Amino acid sequence: MTSNVQNVTNRHGRAALPGSQTLASPPLAYWHHAQNLLLIGGMVLVLTLLWRPTVGLDIMWNALIPLAPALIVVAPGLWRNLCPMATFSLVPQRFGISRGAKLSRRGSALLAAAGLAALLLIIPLRHLALNTSGPLTALMLVTSASLAFMLGVTYEWRSGWCNALCPIHPAERLYGQTPAISLPNARCDVCHKCTAPCPDSTRSMSPAVTGPSLTEKATGHIMTGGFAGFIWGWYRLPDYRGAVSASEIVAAYLWPFSGALITLAIYAVTWHWWCRSVDERRRLVRLFATAAVSTYYWYRIPELTGFGPHPGTGMLLDLRSACPQLPVFSRLLTSSFFVWFMLLRKAPATSWLVRPATTG
């Protein structure tokens, strides 16, 4: 029997979730052109990091990365459709050289846990080296691309990298809970059921939407409860330049992990003692997601414009003389927006992308 999801299609022949908010989309070929252009742009960025490191570091850490959280909050499907690393991971599929092995539930859970661990290890490393070293940042990107490609060669479709090991994926799940739009899937012509639950086509996807294993649940809870404190702790420190000492290495990891433990404890107590229903727990997850992204922009925009507490760290433009009240306005604007968008707005239960018709 054909399911309802398979019966409802949009103008591109892709399945639409009943009741979802979809956006008119350009033809699939246009998506592929955009993916290829951004993949080339990623390669150019790596070369820039090697030969013009100052420019490359500004593009990477002070332009692209600050835009990513807001984009994932509002339109995670757009990011998922265009991410250059995802495009590179699917090259083996495109050229028919992937083995297409089925990734087991246990394997997926372990890769997802490794992806979260990588995220929490890489972020402090920014203070120690990545924010100030173009070659090391380029090495990080090349290493990630190599892992994405190898997983694409080994496993079917997006199961290995995009839906498991990618260090950005935990943030996608955390921030992308209330998308404004559900876009057509520009990656999968048909659904191969490579991952369960599929993050792209599951309504109201969040870190709490997992399989039954303890590893999956623990990964989701740690990301949800700990990330706001982790971000807060990370902003207590400057970028270290030159040779770093043992005490600086300890501080780079101690501050964010200590902050994470504090907010994780608050989250765990609230989840266990005050949240009795599924709806209450969903609101709690959204509350901590809102706290995390609001904390990020609370510090990041002032830092980008010269108002950061650590001179020389994270600045793109010096606007201290031109707009001395900018930190107040930016904090009020960003915090108000995310509270409204993620907590107060009546968001439809929609998915990041529209599920295409399934095989079999």
GROMACS .gro file of C-alpha atoms in nm:
model
  360
    1MET     CA    1   0.000   0.000   0.000
    2THR     CA    2   0.135   0.343  -0.091
    3SER     CA    3   0.175   0.573   0.208
    4ASN     CA    4   0.026   0.922   0.237
    5VAL     CA    5   0.375   1.069   0.226
    6GLN     CA    6   0.437   0.906  -0.108
    7ASN     CA    7   0.104   1.029  -0.245
    8VAL     CA    8   0.167   1.397  -0.175
    9THR     CA    9   0.418   1.550  -0.414
   10ASN     CA   10   0.528   1.899  -0.499
   11ARG     CA   11   0.590   2.044  -0.843
   12HIS     CA   12   0.933   1.880  -0.863
   13GLY     CA   13   0.785   1.534  -0.813
   14ARG     CA   14   0.908   1.519  -0.452
   15ALA     CA   15   0.698   1.404  -0.162
   16ALA     CA   16   0.560   1.666   0.074
   17LEU     CA   17   0.473   1.614   0.436
   18PRO     CA   18   0.101   1.677   0.489
   19GLY     CA   19   0.051   2.016   0.652
   20SER     CA   20   0.412   2.125   0.610
   21GLN     CA   21   0.511   2.474   0.500
   22THR     CA   22   0.699   2.442   0.171
   23LEU     CA   23   0.873   2.709  -0.033
   24ALA     CA   24   0.870   2.734  -0.408
   25SER     CA   25   1.208   2.611  -0.520
   26PRO     CA   26   1.417   2.646  -0.834
   27PRO     CA   27   1.465   2.338  -1.050
   28LEU     CA   28   1.692   2.069  -0.911
   29ALA     CA   29   1.966   2.152  -1.162
   30TYR     CA   30   1.997   2.496  -1.008
   31TRP     CA   31   2.054   2.342  -0.666
   32HIS     CA   32   2.329   2.125  -0.813
   33HIS     CA   33   2.493   2.427  -0.974
   34ALA     CA   34   2.487   2.608  -0.639
   35GLN     CA   35   2.632   2.302  -0.463
   36ASN     CA   36   2.916   2.280  -0.712
   37LEU     CA   37   2.993   2.651  -0.685
   38LEU     CA   38   3.007   2.633  -0.306
   39LEU     CA   39   3.227   2.324  -0.326
   40ILE     CA   40   3.467   2.516  -0.548
   41GLY     CA   41   3.444   2.805  -0.302
   42GLY     CA   42   3.545   2.569  -0.023
   43MET     CA   43   3.852   2.463  -0.219
   44VAL     CA   44   3.942   2.826  -0.281
   45LEU     CA   45   3.905   2.894   0.091
   46VAL     CA   46   4.154   2.617   0.172
   47LEU     CA   47   4.404   2.766  -0.074
   48THR     CA   48   4.346   3.113   0.072
   49LEU     CA   49   4.413   2.981   0.422
   50LEU     CA   50   4.746   2.847   0.298
   51TRP     CA   51   4.866   3.141   0.087
   52ARG     CA   52   4.677   3.439   0.233
   53PRO     CA   53   4.609   3.315   0.586
   54THR     CA   54   4.494   3.649   0.730
   55VAL     CA   55   4.226   3.682   0.463
   56GLY     CA   56   4.132   3.315   0.486
   57LEU     CA   57   4.096   3.327   0.865
   58ASP     CA   58   3.869   3.631   0.845
   59ILE     CA   59   3.652   3.460   0.584
   60MET     CA   60   3.634   3.136   0.781
   61TRP     CA   61   3.600   3.242   1.144
   62ASN     CA   62   3.476   3.602   1.122
   63ALA     CA   63   3.235   3.583   0.828
   64LEU     CA   64   3.112   3.232   0.745
   65ILE     CA   65   3.099   3.075   1.091
   66PRO     CA   66   2.912   3.369   1.255
   67LEU     CA   67   2.638   3.339   0.991
   68ALA     CA   68   2.592   2.963   1.028
   69PRO     CA   69   2.394   2.942   1.357
   70ALA     CA   70   2.132   3.195   1.244
   71LEU     CA   71   2.097   3.021   0.907
   72ILE     CA   72   2.051   2.684   1.076
   73VAL     CA   73   1.788   2.830   1.311
   74VAL     CA   74   1.580   2.985   1.033
   75ALA     CA   75   1.635   2.750   0.738
   76PRO     CA   76   1.833   2.437   0.827
   77GLY     CA   77   1.715   2.279   0.501
   78LEU     CA   78   1.892   2.548   0.299
   79TRP     CA   79   2.217   2.471   0.479
   80ARG     CA   80   2.166   2.096   0.437
   81ASN     CA   81   2.105   2.139   0.064
   82LEU     CA   82   2.414   2.353   0.005
   83CYS     CA   83   2.681   2.247   0.259
   84PRO     CA   84   3.007   2.197   0.062
   85MET     CA   85   3.127   1.918   0.290
   86ALA     CA   86   2.803   1.729   0.227
   87THR     CA   87   2.847   1.776  -0.147
   88PHE     CA   88   3.198   1.632  -0.126
   89SER     CA   89   3.080   1.337   0.083
   90LEU     CA   90   2.830   1.247  -0.191
   91VAL     CA   91   3.086   1.254  -0.474
   92PRO     CA   92   3.130   0.873  -0.449
   93GLN     CA   93   2.755   0.832  -0.493
   94ARG     CA   94   2.748   1.067  -0.789
   95PHE     CA   95   3.027   0.876  -0.967
   96GLY     CA   96   2.907   0.528  -0.872
   97ILE     CA   97   3.210   0.432  -0.663
   98SER     CA   98   3.036   0.402  -0.328
   99ARG     CA   99   3.002   0.057  -0.175
  100GLY     CA  100   2.669   0.171  -0.033
  101ALA     CA  101   2.697  -0.039   0.281
  102LYS     CA  102   2.416  -0.016   0.532
  103LEU     CA  103   2.533   0.158   0.849
  104SER     CA  104   2.404  -0.024   1.155
  105ARG     CA  105   2.211   0.156   1.426
  106ARG     CA  106   2.498   0.095   1.668
  107GLY     CA  107   2.752   0.223   1.416
  108SER     CA  108   2.545   0.534   1.352
  109ALA     CA  109   2.516   0.602   1.725
  110LEU     CA  110   2.892   0.566   1.775
  111LEU     CA  111   2.970   0.794   1.481
  112ALA     CA  112   2.724   1.055   1.612
  113ALA     CA  113   2.889   1.043   1.954
  114ALA     CA  114   3.228   1.084   1.786
  115GLY     CA  115   3.092   1.381   1.591
  116LEU     CA  116   2.982   1.552   1.912
  117ALA     CA  117   3.319   1.477   2.072
  118ALA     CA  118   3.493   1.629   1.769
  119LEU     CA  119   3.279   1.944   1.796
  120LEU     CA  120   3.362   1.988   2.165
  121LEU     CA  121   3.733   1.930   2.103
  122ILE     CA  122   3.763   2.152   1.796
  123ILE     CA  123   3.595   2.460   1.944
  124PRO     CA  124   3.852   2.509   2.227
  125LEU     CA  125   4.127   2.437   1.975
  126ARG     CA  126   4.024   2.759   1.803
  127HIS     CA  127   4.168   2.960   2.093
  128LEU     CA  128   4.485   2.754   2.095
  129ALA     CA  129   4.564   2.749   1.723
  130LEU     CA  130   4.286   2.748   1.464
  131ASN     CA  131   4.179   3.114   1.499
  132THR     CA  132   4.534   3.232   1.434
  133SER     CA  133   4.678   2.969   1.199
  134GLY     CA  134   4.564   2.947   0.840
  135PRO     CA  135   4.754   2.624   0.764
  136LEU     CA  136   4.610   2.445   1.070
  137THR     CA  137   4.258   2.557   0.980
  138ALA     CA  138   4.315   2.436   0.625
  139LEU     CA  139   4.439   2.102   0.763
  140MET     CA  140   4.123   2.071   0.972
  141LEU     CA  141   3.905   2.130   0.665
  142VAL     CA  142   4.102   1.887   0.449
  143THR     CA  143   4.093   1.622   0.720
  144SER     CA  144   3.717   1.665   0.758
  145ALA     CA  145   3.669   1.646   0.382
  146SER     CA  146   3.878   1.328   0.365
  147LEU     CA  147   3.670   1.164   0.637
  148ALA     CA  148   3.350   1.273   0.463
  149PHE     CA  149   3.471   1.127   0.134
  150MET     CA  150   3.578   0.796   0.291
  151LEU     CA  151   3.244   0.759   0.466
  152GLY     CA  152   3.074   0.836   0.135
  153VAL     CA  153   3.278   0.562  -0.032
  154THR     CA  154   3.185   0.314   0.241
  155TYR     CA  155   2.825   0.384   0.344
  156GLU     CA  156   2.507   0.461   0.158
  157TRP     CA  157   2.405   0.814   0.089
  158ARG     CA  158   2.418   1.052   0.386
  159SER     CA  159   2.427   0.800   0.667
  160GLY     CA  160   2.799   0.811   0.744
  161TRP     CA  161   2.893   1.178   0.735
  162CYS     CA  162   2.594   1.415   0.714
  163ASN     CA  163   2.372   1.226   0.957
  164ALA     CA  164   2.637   1.093   1.195
  165LEU     CA  165   3.004   1.195   1.212
  166CYS     CA  166   2.978   1.557   1.090
  167PRO     CA  167   3.068   1.784   1.387
  168ILE     CA  168   2.813   2.043   1.271
  169HIS     CA  169   2.525   1.795   1.282
  170PRO     CA  170   2.470   1.819   1.662
  171ALA     CA  171   2.429   2.197   1.619
  172GLU     CA  172   2.188   2.139   1.329
  173ARG     CA  173   1.970   1.924   1.552
  174LEU     CA  174   1.987   2.171   1.840
  175TYR     CA  175   1.923   2.492   1.647
  176GLY     CA  176   1.697   2.366   1.367
  177GLN     CA  177   1.392   2.270   1.575
  178THR     CA  178   1.152   2.536   1.443
  179PRO     CA  179   1.239   2.593   1.077
  180ALA     CA  180   1.057   2.870   0.896
  181ILE     CA  181   1.040   2.669   0.573
  182SER     CA  182   1.064   2.312   0.451
  183LEU     CA  183   1.258   2.299   0.126
  184PRO     CA  184   1.262   2.027  -0.140
  185ASN     CA  185   1.544   1.778  -0.087
  186ALA     CA  186   1.821   1.863  -0.333
  187ARG     CA  187   2.040   1.571  -0.222
  188CYS     CA  188   1.818   1.264  -0.246
  189ASP     CA  189   1.607   1.191  -0.555
  190VAL     CA  190   1.445   0.906  -0.362
  191CYS     CA  191   1.459   0.813   0.005
  192HIS     CA  192   1.684   0.511   0.061
  193LYS     CA  193   1.602   0.497   0.433
  194CYS     CA  194   1.974   0.525   0.508
  195THR     CA  195   1.919   0.674   0.855
  196ALA     CA  196   1.646   0.628   1.114
  197PRO     CA  197   1.516   0.869   1.216
  198CYS     CA  198   1.606   1.078   0.911
  199PRO     CA  199   1.707   1.424   1.036
  200ASP     CA  200   1.603   1.590   0.711
  201SER     CA  201   1.245   1.464   0.697
  202THR     CA  202   1.151   1.420   1.064
  203ARG     CA  203   0.916   1.688   1.190
  204SER     CA  204   1.047   1.912   1.469
  205MET     CA  205   1.386   1.742   1.463
  206SER     CA  206   1.590   1.794   1.779
  207PRO     CA  207   1.867   1.625   1.980
  208ALA     CA  208   1.593   1.454   2.182
  209VAL     CA  209   1.464   1.272   1.872
  210THR     CA  210   1.687   0.965   1.874
  211GLY     CA  211   1.683   0.591   1.861
  212PRO     CA  212   1.642   0.384   2.177
  213SER     CA  213   2.009   0.321   2.260
  214LEU     CA  214   2.176   0.478   2.561
  215THR     CA  215   2.453   0.621   2.339
  216GLU     CA  216   2.204   0.806   2.119
  217LYS     CA  217   2.008   0.943   2.414
  218ALA     CA  218   2.321   1.049   2.602
  219THR     CA  219   2.460   1.227   2.294
  220GLY     CA  220   2.136   1.420   2.250
  221HIS     CA  221   2.107   1.521   2.615
  222ILE     CA  222   2.470   1.627   2.647
  223MET     CA  223   2.441   1.852   2.343
  224THR     CA  224   2.111   2.001   2.455
  225GLY     CA  225   2.196   2.064   2.818
  226GLY     CA  226   2.562   2.145   2.790
  227PHE     CA  227   2.607   2.361   2.482
  228ALA     CA  228   2.487   2.694   2.625
  229GLY     CA  229   2.734   2.667   2.914
  230PHE     CA  230   3.004   2.547   2.677
  231ILE     CA  231   2.963   2.860   2.464
  232TRP     CA  232   2.962   3.085   2.769
  233GLY     CA  233   3.283   2.927   2.898
  234TRP     CA  234   3.451   2.955   2.559
  235TYR     CA  235   3.403   3.331   2.555
  236ARG     CA  236   3.588   3.371   2.886
  237LEU     CA  237   3.919   3.331   2.703
  238PRO     CA  238   4.127   3.513   2.438
  239ASP     CA  239   4.302   3.364   2.140
  240TYR     CA  240   4.652   3.248   2.234
  241ARG     CA  241   4.926   3.341   1.991
  242GLY     CA  242   5.256   3.168   1.937
  243ALA     CA  243   5.362   2.874   2.150
  244VAL     CA  244   5.094   2.788   2.406
  245SER     CA  245   5.172   2.674   2.758
  246ALA     CA  246   5.026   2.377   2.942
  247SER     CA  247   4.819   2.610   3.161
  248GLU     CA  248   4.669   2.775   2.852
  249ILE     CA  249   4.577   2.436   2.707
  250VAL     CA  250   4.410   2.341   3.035
  251ALA     CA  251   4.223   2.673   3.051
  252ALA     CA  252   4.106   2.643   2.690
  253TYR     CA  253   3.924   2.320   2.773
  254LEU     CA  254   3.846   2.373   3.142
  255TRP     CA  255   3.636   2.687   3.098
  256PRO     CA  256   3.393   2.559   2.831
  257PHE     CA  257   3.363   2.211   2.980
  258SER     CA  258   3.300   2.355   3.327
  259GLY     CA  259   3.027   2.579   3.186
  260ALA     CA  260   2.880   2.280   3.004
  261LEU     CA  261   2.866   2.075   3.324
  262ILE     CA  262   2.679   2.353   3.505
  263THR     CA  263   2.407   2.398   3.243
  264LEU     CA  264   2.387   2.022   3.185
  265ALA     CA  265   2.318   1.972   3.556
  266ILE     CA  266   2.041   2.236   3.546
  267TYR     CA  267   1.895   2.069   3.238
  268ALA     CA  268   1.909   1.721   3.391
  269VAL     CA  269   1.739   1.827   3.714
  270THR     CA  270   1.468   2.016   3.525
  271TRP     CA  271   1.410   1.727   3.282
  272HIS     CA  272   1.381   1.473   3.562
  273TRP     CA  273   1.186   1.664   3.829
  274TRP     CA  274   0.976   1.928   3.654
  275CYS     CA  275   0.905   1.807   3.302
  276ARG     CA  276   0.634   1.545   3.326
  277SER     CA  277   0.491   1.548   2.975
  278VAL     CA  278   0.635   1.514   2.627
  279ASP     CA  279   0.533   1.872   2.545
  280GLU     CA  280   0.710   2.005   2.856
  281ARG     CA  281   1.028   1.825   2.760
  282ARG     CA  282   1.010   1.956   2.405
  283ARG     CA  283   0.979   2.310   2.542
  284LEU     CA  284   1.276   2.249   2.769
  285VAL     CA  285   1.488   2.137   2.473
  286ARG     CA  286   1.385   2.448   2.280
  287LEU     CA  287   1.460   2.667   2.581
  288PHE     CA  288   1.818   2.537   2.606
  289ALA     CA  289   1.862   2.566   2.229
  290THR     CA  290   1.746   2.928   2.249
  291ALA     CA  291   1.985   2.993   2.536
  292ALA     CA  292   2.276   2.847   2.338
  293VAL     CA  293   2.227   3.045   2.017
  294SER     CA  294   2.139   3.365   2.207
  295THR     CA  295   2.454   3.330   2.418
  296TYR     CA  296   2.660   3.286   2.102
  297TYR     CA  297   2.537   3.608   1.942
  298TRP     CA  298   2.536   3.794   2.276
  299TYR     CA  299   2.915   3.773   2.265
  300ARG     CA  300   2.995   3.721   1.898
  301ILE     CA  301   2.851   4.036   1.737
  302PRO     CA  302   3.016   4.274   1.987
  303GLU     CA  303   3.340   4.082   1.945
  304LEU     CA  304   3.320   4.107   1.565
  305THR     CA  305   3.281   4.485   1.588
  306GLY     CA  306   3.560   4.557   1.836
  307PHE     CA  307   3.370   4.544   2.166
  308GLY     CA  308   3.497   4.204   2.279
  309PRO     CA  309   3.662   4.165   2.621
  310HIS     CA  310   3.984   4.034   2.464
  311PRO     CA  311   4.151   4.283   2.224
  312GLY     CA  312   4.267   4.121   1.901
  313THR     CA  313   4.033   3.823   1.936
  314GLY     CA  314   3.757   3.771   1.683
  315MET     CA  315   3.734   4.126   1.545
  316LEU     CA  316   3.633   4.186   1.183
  317LEU     CA  317   3.551   4.560   1.190
  318ASP     CA  318   3.630   4.820   1.456
  319LEU     CA  319   3.307   5.013   1.514
  320ARG     CA  320   3.377   5.134   1.865
  321SER     CA  321   3.394   5.499   1.767
  322ALA     CA  322   3.124   5.489   1.500
  323CYS     CA  323   2.859   5.310   1.707
  324PRO     CA  324   2.941   5.288   2.078
  325GLN     CA  325   2.593   5.154   2.167
  326LEU     CA  326   2.613   4.865   1.920
  327PRO     CA  327   2.655   4.590   2.185
  328VAL     CA  328   2.333   4.697   2.360
  329PHE     CA  329   2.135   4.706   2.036
  330SER     CA  330   2.278   4.380   1.899
  331ARG     CA  331   2.214   4.189   2.221
  332LEU     CA  332   1.861   4.319   2.252
  333LEU     CA  333   1.785   4.243   1.887
  334THR     CA  334   1.935   3.895   1.865
  335SER     CA  335   1.807   3.770   2.202
  336SER     CA  336   1.457   3.902   2.133
  337PHE     CA  337   1.451   3.746   1.789
  338PHE     CA  338   1.560   3.401   1.900
  339VAL     CA  339   1.323   3.397   2.198
  340TRP     CA  340   1.036   3.488   1.966
  341PHE     CA  341   1.137   3.262   1.679
  342MET     CA  342   1.223   2.950   1.881
  343LEU     CA  343   0.995   2.979   2.186
  344LEU     CA  344   0.701   3.216   2.136
  345ARG     CA  345   0.620   3.181   1.766
  346LYS     CA  346   0.355   2.926   1.677
  347ALA     CA  347   0.584   2.721   1.455
  348PRO     CA  348   0.430   2.444   1.247
  349ALA     CA  349   0.562   2.094   1.309
  350THR     CA  350   0.762   2.072   0.990
  351SER     CA  351   1.083   1.913   0.870
  352TRP     CA  352   1.403   2.064   0.734
  353LEU     CA  353   1.349   1.913   0.391
  354VAL     CA  354   1.060   1.741   0.215
  355ARG     CA  355   1.097   1.364   0.213
  356PRO     CA  356   1.120   1.229  -0.142
  357ALA     CA  357   0.931   0.916  -0.243
  358THR     CA  358   1.084   0.608  -0.081
  359THR     CA  359   1.235   0.310  -0.261
  360GLY     CA  360   1.098  -0.039  -0.229
   0.00000   0.00000   0.00000
